[in-house]
DNA sequence: TTTAAAGTTGCATATAATGCAACTGTTTTT
DNA sequence: AAAAACAGTTGCATTATATGCAACTTTAAA
């Protein structure tokens, strides 16, 4: 099944930032002869998975791909179960809420419900952000066991996105460890100035971290004194969701008899 | 390029309502031997376009497909240009706003910005609804020229979704004609009880209808006397968007010197 | 007008897809 | 509990299908 395999690798080039791609660009990127690429793309186009600009002949993602992709939310049990939960969190807190998963070396928002405060498009569904500059990313990394985490940090540059982005591997490592024990990460302006975020893990069947549930809060609406109750709320909802996903236990937040009941706040130093 | 072609046809089965599909179901639906289907699906899985349930072995849409699909919005010029417009409409009216296109014999919401009033999940991005029960659908049908419309009505059953759904082909035809001349469709509870909708066309390069821009309004928040100004606002924004998409002219609403300036309201009889 | 570049198509060749049937594993029936 | 039925995957020879080169067409630049 090599034909389909190379075809899908071409399609994956459209998952990146590039808006449109030409036959030549794709052929070069994939190190394949143009004739082959041309034929494959034509077939994707015929099936609606790619569209071709009439003028420039450049290809872009097609409606069939969009429609297929939007079924992910409906068929993925986690995402499906999470939608009402996110809604409720927005209702109760007034803040935009997201559900994020790992995807390669970035985090991907698979679900987002926006609150009344306007937030930059970067937080919309389908957007990707680096691990080290987001609370969701830190929660997901903390879910990897030490070995996996070390592998990540080893060959990764912690590029600064804003002046507040953590770039020191030691500080980063310590934050991840704190997140691992407290089950929460709080970041302030690390990926966009003036924007804070709180995230907690959602656990799956074998109590591994399968997603991060988080709030995005513009600083001017972020009341410091509410932090603890927001974290408690997130933990509460993440517990519900985790149990629904088959997790045996959710060891964070107050309702559980487990460890670290109230020190959650100390998790992610500003 | 027959291998890719059959492979994509399998993938398209996941665009439908079905949440998950088994190898056997797919093989039957596509009239292909199970061995072939099994191999193709395994390859889609290896590339992340499909995921397989550990227990049931059934397939569902994968994360790669989701990520690819979400790039549609970014690379499709219309959708990309429309996002800020929708945001502005929500800000100004307080109502949820959608952008919809034709997709087979259903309409598909490719963009949606939710207002403060809770609205049923059916209006979320990626959802499909029948033409005859939605204002967006009527606008899109009105954009087809008479021949195309007749072809549609001819072999189509106007199944009732609610008691208010239009099921009489003659009434339906008249509504489409009125929509064609007025450039607006207003429906009340035709696809869900207690929910009204207003939609106007967005025109493309050759002044054909490429999308429908619409509001979804729960009846209890729908102030009758605002109807005209809502329609005017939609027309105004749709004009901006149409010009951006290369339309030479936008013949609806007040700012244009064209025809039917103020009778918009008479468009879609309740 | 000439030259260059991008994209598509024809064709002989070899590679990769095919379907059958056998095999494994899981669920249902008696 | 054993047997049967069913769902899914894999081995293998056979042939259809994808392949790359080069010629060709089309669009853009000089």
XYZ file of C-alpha atoms (C1' of nucleotides) in Angstrom:
600
model
C 0.000 0.000 0.000
C 2.651 2.442 -1.017
C 0.623 4.617 -3.367
C -1.835 5.671 -0.688
C 0.993 6.200 1.706
C 2.833 8.692 -0.471
C -0.454 10.341 -1.381
C -1.267 10.939 2.275
C 2.180 12.339 2.874
C 1.446 14.947 0.241
C -1.835 15.737 1.916
C -0.060 16.218 5.208
C 1.926 19.080 3.750
C -1.326 21.001 3.896
C -1.522 20.554 7.655
C 1.246 23.082 8.092
C 1.074 26.832 8.162
C 1.280 27.252 4.391
C -1.957 28.501 2.924
C -1.456 27.176 -0.600
C 1.085 24.989 -2.374
C 2.043 24.541 -6.018
C 2.805 21.248 -7.716
C 6.485 22.125 -7.901
C 6.689 23.089 -4.244
C 5.053 19.858 -3.197
C 7.254 17.795 -5.508
C 10.334 19.386 -4.006
C 9.143 19.066 -0.429
C 8.371 15.399 -0.927
C 11.305 14.663 -3.234
C 9.046 13.156 -5.852
C 8.777 13.647 -9.615
C 6.335 16.332 -10.645
C 4.408 13.925 -12.841
C 3.528 11.753 -9.905
C 2.572 14.699 -7.736
C 0.492 16.200 -10.476
C -1.513 13.013 -10.884
C -2.038 12.501 -7.176
C -3.148 16.072 -6.583
C -5.566 15.879 -9.489
C -7.152 12.889 -7.850
C -7.456 14.645 -4.501
C -9.037 17.545 -6.312
C -11.501 15.297 -8.125
C -12.604 14.006 -4.748
C -12.892 17.412 -3.110
C -10.090 16.957 -0.619
C -8.100 19.695 -2.299
C -9.190 22.728 -4.256
C -7.221 24.413 -6.985
C -7.061 28.136 -7.566
C -8.323 28.867 -11.067
C -5.739 31.547 -11.706
C -2.576 30.435 -9.976
C -3.185 26.644 -10.191
C -2.036 26.426 -6.594
C -3.730 23.904 -4.341
C -5.422 24.468 -0.995
C -7.461 22.329 1.386
C -10.882 21.346 0.046
C -14.376 21.165 1.422
C -14.373 17.373 1.661
C -11.417 17.529 4.019
C -13.175 20.152 6.102
C -16.315 18.115 6.363
C -14.424 14.958 7.223
C -12.354 16.745 9.812
C -15.340 18.258 11.522
C -16.649 14.763 12.154
C -13.691 14.188 14.425
C -15.417 16.070 17.222
C -18.532 13.969 16.862
C -16.866 10.587 16.714
C -14.061 11.135 19.205
C -15.653 10.102 22.519
C -13.575 12.579 24.514
C -14.390 15.605 22.390
C -18.006 14.611 22.191
C -18.340 14.306 25.935
C -16.396 17.490 26.546
C -18.551 19.946 24.631
C -21.291 20.328 27.257
C -18.635 20.485 29.950
C -16.854 23.380 28.244
C -20.150 25.167 27.801
C -20.909 24.859 31.454
C -17.505 26.169 32.448
C -17.982 29.204 30.226
C -21.401 29.781 31.736
C -20.070 29.550 35.264
C -16.839 31.517 34.859
C -17.439 33.807 31.908
C -14.057 32.802 30.481
C -13.189 31.108 27.207
C -12.491 27.419 27.611
C -10.448 25.029 25.502
C -9.696 21.342 25.231
C -6.252 20.540 23.826
C -4.237 17.481 22.886
C -0.698 16.712 21.769
C -0.050 16.705 18.072
C 3.536 16.212 17.074
C 5.598 18.793 18.865
C 2.765 21.262 19.262
C -0.483 21.351 21.143
C -3.705 21.433 19.184
C -7.005 22.892 20.366
C -9.660 20.383 19.408
C -12.524 22.192 21.109
C -13.092 25.762 22.227
C -16.068 27.629 23.596
C -15.647 31.361 23.668
C -16.760 33.542 26.506
C -17.917 37.136 26.232
C -14.391 38.579 26.213
C -12.826 38.822 22.811
C -9.793 36.633 22.399
C -7.278 36.475 19.625
C -7.848 33.940 16.844
C -4.914 31.888 18.009
C -7.182 30.230 20.546
C -9.668 28.983 18.075
C -10.223 25.341 17.289
C -7.588 23.841 15.009
C -4.830 26.160 16.104
C -1.452 24.912 17.174
C 0.782 26.398 19.823
C 4.152 25.418 21.269
C 4.251 23.298 24.395
C 6.549 25.412 26.469
C 4.572 28.636 26.263
C 1.116 27.383 27.187
C -0.460 26.028 30.327
C -2.171 23.293 28.322
C 1.198 22.309 26.891
C 2.767 22.090 30.324
C -0.076 19.947 31.606
C 0.270 17.603 28.648
C 4.031 17.382 29.082
C 3.624 16.706 32.782
C 1.451 13.784 31.761
C 4.372 12.163 29.970
C 6.413 10.169 32.398
C 9.915 11.475 33.175
C 11.570 9.564 30.344
C 9.239 10.988 27.732
C 9.609 14.448 29.133
C 13.397 14.320 29.137
C 13.322 13.181 25.523
C 11.234 16.218 24.760
C 13.365 18.769 26.545
C 16.603 17.243 25.271
C 16.347 18.211 21.629
C 14.034 21.154 21.911
C 14.766 24.833 21.923
C 12.582 26.893 24.236
C 12.172 29.844 21.923
C 10.754 32.955 23.545
C 7.343 33.980 22.246
C 6.914 36.899 24.637
C 9.271 38.363 27.246
C 7.587 36.133 29.834
C 8.106 32.855 27.988
C 10.133 30.376 29.998
C 13.370 29.710 28.136
C 15.560 28.252 30.872
C 15.368 24.423 30.690
C 15.874 24.162 34.455
C 13.014 26.497 35.306
C 10.896 24.711 32.728
C 11.693 21.323 34.197
C 10.784 22.535 37.690
C 7.466 23.917 36.460
C 6.610 20.619 34.820
C 7.406 18.748 38.021
C 5.198 21.047 40.043
C 2.441 20.676 37.496
C 2.774 16.920 37.691
C 2.162 16.860 41.418
C -0.402 19.665 41.664
C -2.340 18.843 38.495
C -2.565 22.437 37.329
C -0.540 24.929 35.333
C -0.973 28.674 35.410
C 0.800 30.866 32.882
C 0.732 34.632 32.565
C 1.492 36.217 29.243
C 3.890 33.485 28.177
C 2.413 32.995 24.768
C 0.669 36.345 24.285
C 1.090 39.495 26.356
C -1.832 40.277 28.619
C -3.283 36.792 28.402
C -3.299 34.328 31.277
C -4.227 30.684 31.151
C -5.014 27.907 33.588
C -5.075 24.264 32.549
C -5.655 20.925 34.226
C -5.281 17.376 32.867
C -8.053 15.097 31.667
C -7.219 11.446 32.284
C -8.059 8.407 30.191
C -8.624 4.706 30.615
C -5.217 3.937 32.079
C -5.054 7.159 34.080
C -2.756 8.739 31.518
C -3.200 12.343 30.468
C -5.244 12.423 27.272
C -6.057 16.115 27.065
C -5.802 19.451 28.829
C -8.829 21.425 29.900
C -8.096 25.113 30.217
C -9.255 28.676 30.600
C -7.928 31.660 28.636
C -8.331 34.894 30.551
C -7.427 38.428 29.507
C -5.455 39.924 32.402
C -7.846 42.772 32.970
C -10.657 40.291 33.699
C -8.481 38.047 35.818
C -9.295 38.599 39.469
C -6.358 37.196 41.456
C -8.511 36.211 44.376
C -10.608 33.946 42.157
C -7.693 31.786 41.108
C -8.277 29.050 43.653
C -11.939 28.704 42.910
C -11.277 28.627 39.159
C -8.764 25.838 39.637
C -11.209 23.989 41.873
C -13.887 24.306 39.222
C -11.590 23.061 36.482
C -10.549 20.107 38.622
C -14.148 19.298 39.357
C -15.161 19.328 35.686
C -11.994 17.528 34.589
C -12.777 14.825 37.111
C -16.259 14.322 35.676
C -14.806 14.145 32.193
C -11.994 11.800 33.201
C -14.383 9.376 34.857
C -16.531 9.472 31.713
C -13.409 8.598 29.723
C -12.793 5.549 31.845
C -10.268 6.895 34.316
C -10.323 4.977 37.596
C -9.440 7.970 39.711
C -8.800 11.698 39.435
C -6.159 12.626 41.983
C -6.507 16.417 41.839
C -8.896 18.856 43.439
C -10.867 18.720 46.647
C -13.493 16.057 46.081
C -10.898 13.304 45.979
C -9.359 11.911 49.131
C -5.994 11.724 47.401
C -2.947 13.914 47.786
C -2.100 17.631 47.436
C -5.568 18.916 48.188
C -5.041 22.640 48.477
C -1.562 23.557 47.354
C -2.697 23.653 43.778
C -2.082 27.334 43.583
C 1.638 27.004 44.103
C 1.820 25.099 40.865
C 3.089 27.467 38.269
C 5.106 30.390 39.549
C 4.537 33.681 37.785
C -4.857 6.642 -10.216
C -7.438 4.127 -9.184
C -6.015 3.083 -5.834
C -6.166 6.562 -4.362
C -9.579 7.032 -5.844
C -11.091 4.028 -4.133
C -9.251 4.881 -0.942
C -10.784 8.360 -0.865
C -14.207 6.928 -1.496
C -13.806 4.901 1.648
C -12.748 7.986 3.542
C -15.840 9.794 2.347
C -18.039 7.292 4.121
C -16.867 8.974 7.296
C -18.320 12.290 6.173
C -21.803 10.990 6.865
C -23.706 10.854 10.105
C -22.236 7.535 11.201
C -19.943 7.886 14.160
C -17.877 4.782 13.570
C -17.634 2.119 10.891
C -16.315 -1.439 10.875
C -14.281 -3.039 8.116
C -17.217 -5.181 7.118
C -19.642 -2.271 6.980
C -17.282 -0.289 4.802
C -16.597 -3.236 2.530
C -20.319 -3.715 2.037
C -21.038 -0.036 1.517
C -18.306 0.211 -1.094
C -18.841 -3.222 -2.597
C -15.194 -4.132 -2.171
C -13.483 -7.226 -0.760
C -12.715 -7.006 2.912
C -9.043 -7.671 2.347
C -8.670 -4.548 0.260
C -10.619 -2.425 2.707
C -8.655 -3.763 5.633
C -5.367 -2.791 4.004
C -6.512 0.647 2.961
C -7.917 1.450 6.388
C -4.719 0.286 8.057
C -2.822 2.755 5.924
C -5.162 5.607 6.785
C -4.713 4.684 10.410
C -0.935 4.628 10.135
C -1.114 8.168 8.812
C -3.502 9.438 11.462
C -6.426 10.096 9.156
C -8.447 7.416 10.871
C -8.343 6.087 14.413
C -9.321 2.629 15.497
C -11.132 1.740 18.678
C -8.945 -0.606 20.694
C -11.866 -2.721 21.863
C -14.304 -2.825 18.982
C -11.789 -2.407 16.139
C -14.186 0.060 14.580
C -12.763 3.052 12.755
C -13.473 6.742 13.316
C -12.069 9.995 11.965
C -8.509 10.727 13.092
C -6.642 13.739 14.324
C -4.737 14.246 11.069
C -8.032 14.675 9.239
C -9.204 17.144 11.846
C -6.065 19.196 11.581
C -6.129 19.182 7.799
C -9.778 20.140 7.741
C -9.319 23.018 10.093
C -6.872 24.531 7.629
C -9.731 24.929 5.194
C -10.898 28.028 7.010
C -7.449 29.566 6.816
C -6.762 28.827 3.167
C -10.206 29.412 1.738
C -10.204 33.125 0.911
C -13.917 33.518 1.573
C -13.875 31.901 5.001
C -10.743 33.728 5.953
C -12.191 37.092 5.051
C -15.505 36.302 6.689
C -14.354 35.613 10.225
C -13.922 39.243 11.323
C -17.173 40.110 9.586
C -19.080 37.490 11.547
C -17.487 38.684 14.761
C -18.609 42.206 14.066
C -22.156 41.141 13.325
C -22.325 39.256 16.606
C -20.970 42.301 18.427
C -23.506 44.588 16.830
C -26.595 42.382 17.030
C -25.936 40.001 19.907
C -27.080 37.097 17.730
C -25.200 34.022 16.573
C -23.968 34.299 13.029
C -23.112 31.641 10.452
C -21.581 31.338 7.007
C -22.873 28.407 4.975
C -22.221 26.810 1.611
C -23.752 24.071 -0.509
C -22.381 20.593 -0.045
C -24.145 17.897 -1.966
C -27.829 18.111 -1.154
C -27.335 19.744 2.217
C -26.007 23.039 3.459
C -22.843 23.076 5.502
C -21.870 25.681 8.077
C -18.241 26.496 7.447
C -18.029 29.273 10.004
C -20.043 30.214 13.072
C -19.600 32.784 15.799
C -21.883 32.296 18.744
C -23.631 35.091 20.522
C -24.569 35.160 24.183
C -27.791 33.180 23.714
C -27.369 29.454 23.898
C -28.114 27.715 20.672
C -28.429 24.055 19.940
C -25.349 22.227 18.639
C -26.886 21.853 15.221
C -25.676 25.305 14.344
C -22.070 24.634 15.029
C -19.398 24.583 12.378
C -19.370 21.408 10.332
C -23.032 20.679 10.728
C -25.266 19.914 7.817
C -28.908 20.840 7.447
C -31.448 20.356 4.669
C -31.948 23.138 2.138
C -35.674 23.477 2.384
C -35.877 24.078 6.134
C -33.250 26.791 6.527
C -32.974 30.385 5.447
C -29.360 29.830 4.370
C -30.500 26.922 2.234
C -33.176 29.017 0.556
C -30.683 31.769 -0.170
C -28.252 29.296 -1.701
C -30.995 27.704 -3.790
C -32.161 31.105 -4.961
C -28.621 31.630 -6.190
C -28.955 28.727 -8.587
C -30.536 29.856 -11.762
C -34.046 28.560 -12.515
C -32.813 25.456 -14.344
C -30.656 24.368 -11.441
C -33.408 25.055 -8.970
C -35.976 23.070 -10.915
C -33.553 20.165 -11.049
C -33.319 20.372 -7.306
C -37.017 20.516 -6.555
C -37.859 17.878 -9.145
C -36.381 14.849 -7.425
C -36.461 16.058 -3.861
C -38.897 15.340 -1.087
C -39.575 18.280 1.221
C -39.689 16.282 4.414
C -41.131 18.141 7.395
C -38.644 18.770 10.200
C -41.038 20.769 12.352
C -44.740 21.601 11.901
C -43.650 24.864 10.258
C -41.402 23.305 7.616
C -42.510 24.135 4.103
C -43.505 20.916 2.390
C -45.615 22.189 -0.500
C -43.400 22.471 -3.621
C -45.458 25.398 -4.931
C -45.088 27.443 -1.743
C -41.423 26.545 -1.658
C -40.917 27.641 -5.249
C -42.610 30.967 -4.554
C -40.422 31.568 -1.499
C -37.286 30.922 -3.524
C -38.430 33.362 -6.209
C -39.075 36.039 -3.630
C -35.716 35.368 -2.049
C -34.071 35.657 -5.448
C -35.424 39.143 -5.988
C -35.210 40.469 -2.452
C -31.892 38.888 -1.502
C -33.046 37.714 1.904
C -34.783 34.736 3.464
C -36.457 34.720 6.840
C -37.628 31.471 8.394
C -39.373 30.929 11.702
C -39.149 27.583 13.390
C -38.883 25.638 10.142
C -35.928 23.589 11.185
C -36.256 23.811 14.967
C -39.189 25.072 17.002
C -38.635 28.455 18.582
C -35.718 29.360 16.372
C -35.807 31.997 13.660
C -33.177 32.664 11.041
C -32.358 35.373 8.544
C -29.909 34.836 5.699
C -28.572 36.843 2.762
C -26.327 35.796 -0.134
C -22.599 36.436 -0.476
C -21.575 36.823 -4.107
C -18.377 35.747 -5.830
C -16.269 36.706 -8.809
C -18.957 36.226 -11.421
C -21.733 37.553 -9.193
C -22.909 34.055 -8.391
C -23.978 33.095 -4.887
C -21.020 31.469 -3.152
C -22.272 31.418 0.431
C -25.059 32.479 2.756
C -24.511 34.814 5.668
C -27.091 34.372 8.380
C -28.337 35.008 11.892
C -29.861 32.401 14.196
C -32.207 33.955 16.719
C -34.179 32.296 19.503
C -37.736 33.597 19.206
C -37.827 35.079 22.666
C -34.942 37.380 21.747
C -36.313 38.223 18.336
C -37.812 41.724 18.412
C -40.095 41.951 15.378
C -39.493 45.640 14.939
C -35.771 45.053 14.517
C -36.180 42.819 11.487
C -35.593 45.518 8.914
C -32.466 46.845 10.537
C -31.064 43.328 10.970
C -31.606 42.644 7.281
C -30.013 45.973 6.404
C -27.005 45.131 8.541
C -26.637 41.695 6.964
C -26.863 43.201 3.488
C -24.281 45.788 4.376
C -21.799 43.227 5.673
C -22.533 40.778 2.864
C -21.803 43.549 0.390
C -18.400 44.202 1.953
C -17.633 40.521 1.863
C -18.875 40.094 -1.705
C -16.713 42.940 -2.966
C -13.735 41.403 -1.174
C -14.502 38.156 -2.969
C -14.370 39.888 -6.316
C -18.054 40.526 -6.950
C -18.616 43.494 -9.252
C -21.838 44.577 -7.609
C -24.096 43.683 -4.700
C -27.667 44.347 -5.720
C -29.333 44.090 -2.299
C -29.739 46.506 0.587
C -29.868 50.269 0.694
C -26.320 51.422 -0.103
C -26.588 50.220 -3.680
C -28.467 52.181 -6.327
C -29.892 48.949 -7.721
C -33.369 47.531 -7.408
C -35.715 46.565 -4.568
C -34.296 48.889 -1.964
C -36.735 48.586 0.917
C -39.127 45.729 0.279
C -36.651 43.282 1.657
C -38.928 42.466 4.523
C -41.620 40.988 2.306
C -39.147 38.331 1.279
C -39.970 35.238 3.223
C -43.548 34.962 4.399
C -44.019 33.445 7.800
C 9.203 37.628 -30.164
C 12.107 34.625 -27.594
C 13.134 32.138 -23.464
C 12.081 30.171 -19.418
C 9.281 27.879 -16.127
C 5.189 25.241 -14.533
C 2.047 21.783 -15.353
C 0.116 17.862 -17.814
C 0.095 13.615 -20.772
C 1.854 9.240 -23.663
C 3.966 5.066 -23.234
C 6.790 0.879 -22.184
C 8.295 -1.233 -17.928
C 8.258 -3.002 -13.485
C 6.326 -2.511 -9.282
C 2.689 -2.536 -6.292
C -2.275 -3.737 -5.708
C -5.436 -7.548 -6.093
C -8.544 -11.406 -4.659
C -8.752 -15.795 -3.162
C -8.247 -18.741 0.526
C -6.183 -19.933 4.662
C -5.459 -18.298 9.314
C -6.278 -16.013 13.877
C -9.052 -14.139 17.228
C -13.577 -12.845 19.127
C -18.419 -13.243 19.852
C -22.725 -15.909 19.725
C -25.313 -20.139 19.863
C -26.663 -24.666 21.416
C -18.353 -25.590 27.740
C -17.886 -26.826 23.127
C -19.081 -25.605 18.634
C -20.196 -22.706 15.247
C -20.363 -18.288 13.173
C -18.366 -14.044 12.366
C -14.922 -10.252 11.921
C -10.423 -9.042 10.710
C -5.797 -9.825 8.897
C -2.073 -12.044 6.026
C 0.472 -15.113 2.213
C 1.043 -15.564 -2.440
C 0.953 -15.830 -7.516
C -1.052 -13.154 -11.065
C -2.069 -8.992 -13.463
C -3.409 -4.607 -13.416
C -1.774 -0.176 -12.149
C 1.475 3.280 -10.910
C 5.830 4.939 -12.453
C 9.437 8.051 -14.544
C 11.275 9.731 -18.541
C 10.662 12.751 -22.157
C 7.768 15.143 -25.170
C 4.147 18.386 -25.144
C 1.065 22.425 -23.767
C 0.329 26.391 -21.333
C 1.443 30.388 -18.744
C 4.709 33.776 -17.234
C 8.934 36.505 -17.828
C 12.685 38.805 -20.657
